[in-house]
Short mmCIF file of N, CA, C and O in Angstrom, two decimals:
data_model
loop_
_atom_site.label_atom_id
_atom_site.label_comp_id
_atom_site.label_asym_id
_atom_site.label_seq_id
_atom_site.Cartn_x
_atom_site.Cartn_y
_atom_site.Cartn_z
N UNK E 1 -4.31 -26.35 -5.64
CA UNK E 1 -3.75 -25.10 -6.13
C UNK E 1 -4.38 -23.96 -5.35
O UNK E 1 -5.61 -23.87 -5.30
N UNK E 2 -3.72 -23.22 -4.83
CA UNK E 2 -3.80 -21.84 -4.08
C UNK E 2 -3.89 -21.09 -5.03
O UNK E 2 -3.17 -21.37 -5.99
N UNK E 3 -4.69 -20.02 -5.13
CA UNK E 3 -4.58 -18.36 -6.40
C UNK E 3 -4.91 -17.34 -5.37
O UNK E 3 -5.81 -17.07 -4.58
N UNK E 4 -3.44 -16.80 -5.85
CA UNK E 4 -3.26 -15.42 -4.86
C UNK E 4 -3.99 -14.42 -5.69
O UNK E 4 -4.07 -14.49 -6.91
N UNK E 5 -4.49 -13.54 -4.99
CA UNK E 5 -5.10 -12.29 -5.77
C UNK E 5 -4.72 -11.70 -6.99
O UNK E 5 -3.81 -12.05 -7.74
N UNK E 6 -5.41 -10.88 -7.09
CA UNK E 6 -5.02 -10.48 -8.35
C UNK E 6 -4.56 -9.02 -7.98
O UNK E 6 -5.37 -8.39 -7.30
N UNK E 7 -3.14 -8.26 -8.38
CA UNK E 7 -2.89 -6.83 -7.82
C UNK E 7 -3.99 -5.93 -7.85
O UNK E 7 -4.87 -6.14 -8.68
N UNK E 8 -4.11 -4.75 -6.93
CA UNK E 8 -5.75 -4.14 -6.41
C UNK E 8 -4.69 -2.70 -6.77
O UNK E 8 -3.49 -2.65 -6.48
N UNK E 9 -5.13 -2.08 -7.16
CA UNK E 9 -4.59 -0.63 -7.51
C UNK E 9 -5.95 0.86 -6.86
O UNK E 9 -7.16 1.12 -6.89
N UNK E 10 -4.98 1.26 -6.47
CA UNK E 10 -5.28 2.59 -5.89
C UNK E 10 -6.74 3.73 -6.04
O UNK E 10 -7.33 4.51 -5.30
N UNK E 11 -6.86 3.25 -7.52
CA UNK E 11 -8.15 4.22 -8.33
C UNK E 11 -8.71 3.63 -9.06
O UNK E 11 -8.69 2.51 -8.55
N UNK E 12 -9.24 3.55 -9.96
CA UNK E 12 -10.25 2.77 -11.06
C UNK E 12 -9.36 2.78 -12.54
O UNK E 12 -9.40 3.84 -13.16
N UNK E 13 -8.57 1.65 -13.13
CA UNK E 13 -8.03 1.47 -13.88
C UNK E 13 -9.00 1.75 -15.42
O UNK E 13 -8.46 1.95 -16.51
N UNK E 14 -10.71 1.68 -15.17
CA UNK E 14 -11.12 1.51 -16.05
C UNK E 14 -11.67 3.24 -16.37
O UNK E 14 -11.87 3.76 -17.46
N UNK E 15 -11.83 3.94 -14.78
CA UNK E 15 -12.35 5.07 -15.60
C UNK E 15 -11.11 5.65 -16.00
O UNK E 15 -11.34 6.47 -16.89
N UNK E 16 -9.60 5.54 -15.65
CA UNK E 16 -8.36 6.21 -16.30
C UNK E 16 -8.33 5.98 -17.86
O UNK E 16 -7.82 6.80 -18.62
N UNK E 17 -8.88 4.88 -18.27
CA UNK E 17 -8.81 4.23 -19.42
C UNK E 17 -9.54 5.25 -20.23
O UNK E 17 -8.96 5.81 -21.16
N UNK E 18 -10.83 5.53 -19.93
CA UNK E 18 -12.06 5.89 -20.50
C UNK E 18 -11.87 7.46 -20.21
O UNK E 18 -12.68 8.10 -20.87
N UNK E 19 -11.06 8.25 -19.44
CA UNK E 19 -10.77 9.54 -19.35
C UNK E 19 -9.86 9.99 -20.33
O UNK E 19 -9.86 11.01 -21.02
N UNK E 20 -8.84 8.71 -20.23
CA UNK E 20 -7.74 9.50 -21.29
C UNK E 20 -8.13 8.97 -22.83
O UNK E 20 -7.40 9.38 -23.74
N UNK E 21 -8.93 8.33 -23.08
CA UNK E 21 -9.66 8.27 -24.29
C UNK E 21 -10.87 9.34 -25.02
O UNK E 21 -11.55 9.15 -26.03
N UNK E 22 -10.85 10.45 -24.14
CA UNK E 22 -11.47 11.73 -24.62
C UNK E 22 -10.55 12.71 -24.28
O UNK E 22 -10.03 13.15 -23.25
N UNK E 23 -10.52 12.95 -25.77
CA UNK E 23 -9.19 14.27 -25.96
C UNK E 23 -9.61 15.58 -25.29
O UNK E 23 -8.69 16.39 -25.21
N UNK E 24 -11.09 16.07 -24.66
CA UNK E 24 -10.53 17.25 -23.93
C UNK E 24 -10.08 16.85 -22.34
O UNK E 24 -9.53 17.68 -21.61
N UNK E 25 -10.41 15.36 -21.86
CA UNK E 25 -10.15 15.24 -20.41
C UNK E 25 -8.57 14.76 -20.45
O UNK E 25 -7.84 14.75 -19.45
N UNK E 26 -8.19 14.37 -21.68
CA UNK E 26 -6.93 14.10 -21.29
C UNK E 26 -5.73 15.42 -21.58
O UNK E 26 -4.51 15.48 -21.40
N UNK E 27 -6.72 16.40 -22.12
CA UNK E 27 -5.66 17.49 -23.07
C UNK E 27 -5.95 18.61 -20.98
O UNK E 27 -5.23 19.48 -20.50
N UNK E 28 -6.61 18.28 -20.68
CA UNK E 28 -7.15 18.98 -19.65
C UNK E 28 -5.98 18.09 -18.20
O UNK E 28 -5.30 18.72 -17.40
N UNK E 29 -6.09 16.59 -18.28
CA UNK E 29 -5.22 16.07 -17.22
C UNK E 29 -3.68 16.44 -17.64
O UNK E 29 -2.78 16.59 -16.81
N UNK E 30 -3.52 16.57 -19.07
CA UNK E 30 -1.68 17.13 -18.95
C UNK E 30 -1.93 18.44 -18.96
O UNK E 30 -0.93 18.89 -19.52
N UNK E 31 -2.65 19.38 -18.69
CA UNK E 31 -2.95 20.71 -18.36
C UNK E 31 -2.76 20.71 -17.11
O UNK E 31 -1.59 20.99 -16.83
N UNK E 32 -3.50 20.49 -16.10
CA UNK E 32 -3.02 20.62 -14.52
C UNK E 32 -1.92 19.89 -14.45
O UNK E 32 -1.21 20.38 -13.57
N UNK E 33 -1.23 18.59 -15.13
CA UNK E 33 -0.33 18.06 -14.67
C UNK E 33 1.42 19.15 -14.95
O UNK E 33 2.52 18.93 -14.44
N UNK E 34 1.11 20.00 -15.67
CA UNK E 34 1.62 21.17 -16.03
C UNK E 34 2.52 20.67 -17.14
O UNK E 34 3.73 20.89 -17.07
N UNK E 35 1.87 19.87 -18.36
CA UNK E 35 2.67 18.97 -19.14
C UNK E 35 2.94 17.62 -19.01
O UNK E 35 2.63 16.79 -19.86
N UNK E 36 3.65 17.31 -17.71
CA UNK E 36 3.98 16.28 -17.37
C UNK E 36 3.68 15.29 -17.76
O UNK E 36 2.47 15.36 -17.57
N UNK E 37 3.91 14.06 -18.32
CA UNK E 37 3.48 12.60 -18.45
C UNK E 37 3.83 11.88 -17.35
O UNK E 37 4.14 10.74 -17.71
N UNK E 38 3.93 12.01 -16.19
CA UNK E 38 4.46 10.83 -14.90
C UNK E 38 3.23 9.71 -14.63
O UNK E 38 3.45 8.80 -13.83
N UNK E 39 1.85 9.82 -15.37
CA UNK E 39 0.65 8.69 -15.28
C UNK E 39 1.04 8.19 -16.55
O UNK E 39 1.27 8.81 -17.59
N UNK E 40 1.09 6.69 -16.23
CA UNK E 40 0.81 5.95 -17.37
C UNK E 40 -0.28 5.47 -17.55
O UNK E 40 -1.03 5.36 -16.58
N UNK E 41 -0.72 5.03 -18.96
CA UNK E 41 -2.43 4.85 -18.92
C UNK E 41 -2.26 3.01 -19.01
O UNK E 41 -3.15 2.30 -19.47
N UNK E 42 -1.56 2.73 -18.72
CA UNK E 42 -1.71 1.15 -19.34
C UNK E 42 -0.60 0.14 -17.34
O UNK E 42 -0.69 -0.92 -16.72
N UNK E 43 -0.07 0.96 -17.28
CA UNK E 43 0.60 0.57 -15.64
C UNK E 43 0.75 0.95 -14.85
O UNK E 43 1.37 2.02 -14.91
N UNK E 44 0.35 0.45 -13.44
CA UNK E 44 0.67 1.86 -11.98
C UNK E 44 1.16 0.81 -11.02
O UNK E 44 1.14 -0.38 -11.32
N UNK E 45 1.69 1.33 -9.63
CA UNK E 45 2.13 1.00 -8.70
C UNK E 45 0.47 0.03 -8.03
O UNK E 45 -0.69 0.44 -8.01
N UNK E 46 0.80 -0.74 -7.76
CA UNK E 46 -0.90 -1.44 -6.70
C UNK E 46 -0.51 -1.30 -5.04
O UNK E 46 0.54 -1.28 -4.41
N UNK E 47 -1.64 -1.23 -4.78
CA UNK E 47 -1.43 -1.16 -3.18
C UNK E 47 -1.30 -2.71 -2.65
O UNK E 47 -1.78 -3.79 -2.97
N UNK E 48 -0.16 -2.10 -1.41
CA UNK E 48 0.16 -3.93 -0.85
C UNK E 48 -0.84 -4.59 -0.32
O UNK E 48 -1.90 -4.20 0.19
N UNK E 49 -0.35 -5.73 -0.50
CA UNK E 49 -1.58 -6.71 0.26
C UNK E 49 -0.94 -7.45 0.87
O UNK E 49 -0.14 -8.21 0.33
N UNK E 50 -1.23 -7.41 2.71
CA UNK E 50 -0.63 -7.98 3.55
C UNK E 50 -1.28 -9.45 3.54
O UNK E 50 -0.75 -10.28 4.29
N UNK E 51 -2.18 -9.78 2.91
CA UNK E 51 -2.51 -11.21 2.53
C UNK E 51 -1.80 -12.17 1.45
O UNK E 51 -2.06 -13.37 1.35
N UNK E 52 -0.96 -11.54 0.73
CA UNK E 52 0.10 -12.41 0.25
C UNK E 52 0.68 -13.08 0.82
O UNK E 52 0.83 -14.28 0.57
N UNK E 53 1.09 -12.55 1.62
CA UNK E 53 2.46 -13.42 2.77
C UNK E 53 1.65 -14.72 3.36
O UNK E 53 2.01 -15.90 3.34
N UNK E 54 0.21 -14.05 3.98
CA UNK E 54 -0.61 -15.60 4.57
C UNK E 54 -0.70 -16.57 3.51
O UNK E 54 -0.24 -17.68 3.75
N UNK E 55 -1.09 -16.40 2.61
CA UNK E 55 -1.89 -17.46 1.21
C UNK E 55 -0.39 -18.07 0.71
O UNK E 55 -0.35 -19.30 0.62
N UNK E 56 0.66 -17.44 0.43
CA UNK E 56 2.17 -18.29 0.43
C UNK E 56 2.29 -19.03 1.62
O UNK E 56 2.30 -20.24 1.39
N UNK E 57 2.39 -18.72 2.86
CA UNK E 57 2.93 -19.75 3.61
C UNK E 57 1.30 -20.86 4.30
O UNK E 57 1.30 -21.70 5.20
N UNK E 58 0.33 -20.48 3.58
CA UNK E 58 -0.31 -21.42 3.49
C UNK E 58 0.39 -22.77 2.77
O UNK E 58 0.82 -23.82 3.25
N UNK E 59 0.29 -22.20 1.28
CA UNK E 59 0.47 -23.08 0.19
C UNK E 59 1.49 -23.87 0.35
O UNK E 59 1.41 -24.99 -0.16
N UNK E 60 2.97 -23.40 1.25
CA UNK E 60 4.34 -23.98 1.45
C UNK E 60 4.07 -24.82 2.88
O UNK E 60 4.71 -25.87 2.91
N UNK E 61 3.41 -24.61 3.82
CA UNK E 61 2.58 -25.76 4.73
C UNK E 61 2.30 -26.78 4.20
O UNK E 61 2.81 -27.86 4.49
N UNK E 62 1.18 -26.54 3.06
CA UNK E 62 0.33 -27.74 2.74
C UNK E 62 0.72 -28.35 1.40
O UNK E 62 0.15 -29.12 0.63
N UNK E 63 2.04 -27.65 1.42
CA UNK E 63 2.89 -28.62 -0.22
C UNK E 63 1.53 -28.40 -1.27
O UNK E 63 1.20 -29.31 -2.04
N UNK E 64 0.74 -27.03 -1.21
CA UNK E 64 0.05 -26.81 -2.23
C UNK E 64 0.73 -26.12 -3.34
O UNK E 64 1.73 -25.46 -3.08
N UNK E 65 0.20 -26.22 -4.84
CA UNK E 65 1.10 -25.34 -5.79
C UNK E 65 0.41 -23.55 -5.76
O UNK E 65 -0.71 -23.29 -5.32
N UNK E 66 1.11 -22.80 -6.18
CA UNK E 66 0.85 -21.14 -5.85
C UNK E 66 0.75 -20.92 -7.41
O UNK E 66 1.59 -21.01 -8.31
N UNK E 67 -0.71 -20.59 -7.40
CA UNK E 67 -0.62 -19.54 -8.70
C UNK E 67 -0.86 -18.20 -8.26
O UNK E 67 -1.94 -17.85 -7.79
N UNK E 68 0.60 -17.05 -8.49
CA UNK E 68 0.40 -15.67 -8.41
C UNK E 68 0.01 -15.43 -10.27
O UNK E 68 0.51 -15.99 -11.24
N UNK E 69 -1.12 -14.31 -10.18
CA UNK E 69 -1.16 -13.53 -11.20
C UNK E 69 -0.11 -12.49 -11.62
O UNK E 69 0.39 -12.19 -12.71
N UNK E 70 0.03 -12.08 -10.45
CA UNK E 70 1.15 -10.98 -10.37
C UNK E 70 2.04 -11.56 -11.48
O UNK E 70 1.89 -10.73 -12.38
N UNK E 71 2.68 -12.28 -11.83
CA UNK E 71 3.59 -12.92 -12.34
C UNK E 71 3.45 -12.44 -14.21
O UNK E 71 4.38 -12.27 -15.01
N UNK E 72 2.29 -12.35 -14.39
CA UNK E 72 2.33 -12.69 -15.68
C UNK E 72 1.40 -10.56 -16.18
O UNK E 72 1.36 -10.03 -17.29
N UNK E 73 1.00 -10.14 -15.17
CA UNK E 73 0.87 -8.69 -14.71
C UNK E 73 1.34 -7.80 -14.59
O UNK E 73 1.14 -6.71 -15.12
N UNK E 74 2.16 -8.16 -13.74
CA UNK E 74 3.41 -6.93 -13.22
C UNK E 74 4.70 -7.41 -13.27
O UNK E 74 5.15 -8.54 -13.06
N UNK E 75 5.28 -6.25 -13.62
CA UNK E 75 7.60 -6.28 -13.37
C UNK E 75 7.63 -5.16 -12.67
O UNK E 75 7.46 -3.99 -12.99
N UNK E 76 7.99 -5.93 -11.20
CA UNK E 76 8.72 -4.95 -10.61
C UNK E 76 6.97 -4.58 -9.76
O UNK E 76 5.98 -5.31 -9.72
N UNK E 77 7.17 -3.27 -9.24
CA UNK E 77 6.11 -2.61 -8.69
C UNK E 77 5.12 -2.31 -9.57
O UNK E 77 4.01 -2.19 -9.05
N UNK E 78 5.20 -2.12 -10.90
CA UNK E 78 3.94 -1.83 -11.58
C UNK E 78 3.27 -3.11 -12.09
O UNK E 78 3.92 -4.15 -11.97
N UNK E 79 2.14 -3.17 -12.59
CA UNK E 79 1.52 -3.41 -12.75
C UNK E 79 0.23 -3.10 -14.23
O UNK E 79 -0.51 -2.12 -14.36
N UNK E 80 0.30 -3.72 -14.71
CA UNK E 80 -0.78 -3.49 -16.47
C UNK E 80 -2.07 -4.03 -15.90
O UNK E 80 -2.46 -5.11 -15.46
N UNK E 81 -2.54 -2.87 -16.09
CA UNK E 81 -4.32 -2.77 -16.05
C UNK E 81 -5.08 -2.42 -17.45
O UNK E 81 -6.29 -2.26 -17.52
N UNK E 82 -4.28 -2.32 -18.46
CA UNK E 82 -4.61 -2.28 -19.48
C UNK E 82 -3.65 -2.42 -21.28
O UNK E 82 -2.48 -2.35 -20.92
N UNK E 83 -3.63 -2.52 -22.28
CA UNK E 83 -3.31 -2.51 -23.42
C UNK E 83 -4.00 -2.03 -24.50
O UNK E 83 -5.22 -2.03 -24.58
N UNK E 84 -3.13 -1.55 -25.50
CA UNK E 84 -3.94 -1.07 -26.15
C UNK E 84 -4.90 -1.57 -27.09
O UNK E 84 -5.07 -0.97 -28.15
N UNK E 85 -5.50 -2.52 -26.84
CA UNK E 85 -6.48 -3.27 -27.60
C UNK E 85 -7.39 -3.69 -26.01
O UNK E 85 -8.57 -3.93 -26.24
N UNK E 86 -7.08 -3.78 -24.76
CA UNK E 86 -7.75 -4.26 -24.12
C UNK E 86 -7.94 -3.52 -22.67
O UNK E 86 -7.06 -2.74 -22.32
N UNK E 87 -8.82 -3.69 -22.01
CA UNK E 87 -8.92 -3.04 -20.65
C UNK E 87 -8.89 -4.66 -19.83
O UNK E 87 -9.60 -5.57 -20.26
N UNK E 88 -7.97 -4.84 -18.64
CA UNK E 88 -7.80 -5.82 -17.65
C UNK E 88 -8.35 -5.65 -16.87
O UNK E 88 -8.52 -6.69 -16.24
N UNK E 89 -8.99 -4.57 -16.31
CA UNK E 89 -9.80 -4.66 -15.15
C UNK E 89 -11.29 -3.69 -15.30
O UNK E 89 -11.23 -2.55 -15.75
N UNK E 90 -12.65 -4.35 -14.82
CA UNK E 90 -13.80 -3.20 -14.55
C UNK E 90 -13.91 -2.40 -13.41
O UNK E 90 -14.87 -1.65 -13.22
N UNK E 91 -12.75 -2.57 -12.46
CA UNK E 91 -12.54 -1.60 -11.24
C UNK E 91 -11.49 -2.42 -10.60
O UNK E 91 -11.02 -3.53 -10.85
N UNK E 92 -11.20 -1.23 -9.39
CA UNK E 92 -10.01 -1.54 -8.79
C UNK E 92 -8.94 -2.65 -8.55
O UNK E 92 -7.73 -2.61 -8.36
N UNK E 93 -9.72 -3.52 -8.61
CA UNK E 93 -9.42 -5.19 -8.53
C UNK E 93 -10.04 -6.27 -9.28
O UNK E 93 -9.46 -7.34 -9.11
N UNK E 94 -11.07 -6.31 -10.09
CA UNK E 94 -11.57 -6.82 -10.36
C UNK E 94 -11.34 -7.51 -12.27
O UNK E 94 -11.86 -6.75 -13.09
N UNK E 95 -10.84 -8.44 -12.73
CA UNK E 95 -10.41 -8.59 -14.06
C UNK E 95 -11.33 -8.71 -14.73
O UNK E 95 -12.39 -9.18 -14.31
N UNK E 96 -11.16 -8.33 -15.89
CA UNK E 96 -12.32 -8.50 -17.28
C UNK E 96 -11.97 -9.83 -17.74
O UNK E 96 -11.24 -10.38 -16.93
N UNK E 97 -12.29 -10.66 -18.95
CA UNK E 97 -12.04 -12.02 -19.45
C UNK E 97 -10.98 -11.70 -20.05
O UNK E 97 -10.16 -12.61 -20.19
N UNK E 98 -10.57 -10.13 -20.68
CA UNK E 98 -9.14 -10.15 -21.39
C UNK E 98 -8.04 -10.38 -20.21
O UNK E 98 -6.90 -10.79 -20.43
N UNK E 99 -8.60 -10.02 -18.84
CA UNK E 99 -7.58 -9.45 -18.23
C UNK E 99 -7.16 -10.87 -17.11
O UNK E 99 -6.12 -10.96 -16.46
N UNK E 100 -8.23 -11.80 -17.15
CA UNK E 100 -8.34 -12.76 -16.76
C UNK E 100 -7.46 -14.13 -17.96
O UNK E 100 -6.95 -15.21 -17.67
N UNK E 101 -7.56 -13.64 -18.91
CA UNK E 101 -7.09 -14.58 -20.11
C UNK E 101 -5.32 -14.09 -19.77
O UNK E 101 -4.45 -14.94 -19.58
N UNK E 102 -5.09 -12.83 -19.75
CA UNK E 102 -3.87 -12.43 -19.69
C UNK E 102 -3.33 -12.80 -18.25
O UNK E 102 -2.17 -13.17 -18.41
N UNK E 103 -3.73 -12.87 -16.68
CA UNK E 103 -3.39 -13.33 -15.46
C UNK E 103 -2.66 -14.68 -15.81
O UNK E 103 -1.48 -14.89 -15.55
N UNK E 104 -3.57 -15.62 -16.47
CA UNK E 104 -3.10 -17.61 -16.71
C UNK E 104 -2.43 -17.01 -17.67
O UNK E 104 -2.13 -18.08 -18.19
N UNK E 105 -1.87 -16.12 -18.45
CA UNK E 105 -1.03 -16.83 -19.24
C UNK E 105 0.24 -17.36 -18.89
O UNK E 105 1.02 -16.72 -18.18
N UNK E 106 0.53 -18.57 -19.38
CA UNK E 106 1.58 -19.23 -18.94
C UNK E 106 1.47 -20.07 -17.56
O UNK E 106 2.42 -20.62 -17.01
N UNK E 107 0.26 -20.06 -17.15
CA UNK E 107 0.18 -20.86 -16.27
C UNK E 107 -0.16 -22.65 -16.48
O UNK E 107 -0.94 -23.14 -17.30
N UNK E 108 0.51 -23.22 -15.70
CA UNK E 108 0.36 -24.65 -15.85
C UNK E 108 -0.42 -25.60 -14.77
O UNK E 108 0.07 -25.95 -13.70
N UNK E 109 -1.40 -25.89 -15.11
CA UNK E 109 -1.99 -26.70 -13.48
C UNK E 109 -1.75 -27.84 -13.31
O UNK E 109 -2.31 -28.54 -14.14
N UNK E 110 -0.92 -28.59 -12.31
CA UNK E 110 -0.85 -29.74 -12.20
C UNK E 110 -1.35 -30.77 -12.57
O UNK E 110 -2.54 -30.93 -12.29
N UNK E 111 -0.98 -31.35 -12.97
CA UNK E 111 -1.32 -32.98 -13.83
C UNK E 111 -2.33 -34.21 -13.31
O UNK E 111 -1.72 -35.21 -12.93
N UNK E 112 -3.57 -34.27 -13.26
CA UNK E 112 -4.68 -34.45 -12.25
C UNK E 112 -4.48 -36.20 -12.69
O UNK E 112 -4.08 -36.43 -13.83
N UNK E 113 -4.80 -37.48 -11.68
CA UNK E 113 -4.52 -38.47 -12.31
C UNK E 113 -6.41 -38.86 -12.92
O UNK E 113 -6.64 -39.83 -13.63
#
């Protein structure tokens, strides 16, 4: 089994978490944002990773099975770095055990004899 990364996002998912959880930094971020809500606190866009493409056509070479996280993470371009009961990541890339429990979900590992 191959495991592709886990999506890497742009800024620190955990201090966004911990900013907009104190009401003057968040009453202060929709202040410059001039109102606006266009940040979500729980999903964002991740930056690409041109190492996907290698670690797939590894895995399709060597008739290995592919576990993407992405899968069970993100729809579409975004991506959940957090819920409201849990934080998924302690920085940019890196998963917590919730966020690590939430990556496998639904994953199945081949049937070992």
């Amino acid at each position: 089994v191959l495991v592709q990364d886990v999506p890497k996002f742009g800024f620190d998912p955990y201090a966004r978490v911990m900013g907009a959880s104190m009401p003057a930094r968040a009453a202060l971020g929709r202040l410059l944002s001039h109102g606006a809500n266009s940040e979500s606190f729980d999903t964002a866009d991740v930056v690409p990773d041109p190492s996907r493409a290698i670690v797939a056509a590894v895995a399709e070479r060597r008739g290995a099975m592919l576990f993407d996280p992405t899968q069970a993470l993100c729809t579409g371009p975004r991506c959940r770095f957090a819920t409201a009961d849990a934080l998924y990541y302690s920085d940019f890339q890196h998963l917590t055990a919730a966020g690590a429990k939430a990556a496998v979900k639904g994953f199945m590992p081949p049937h070992l004899p």
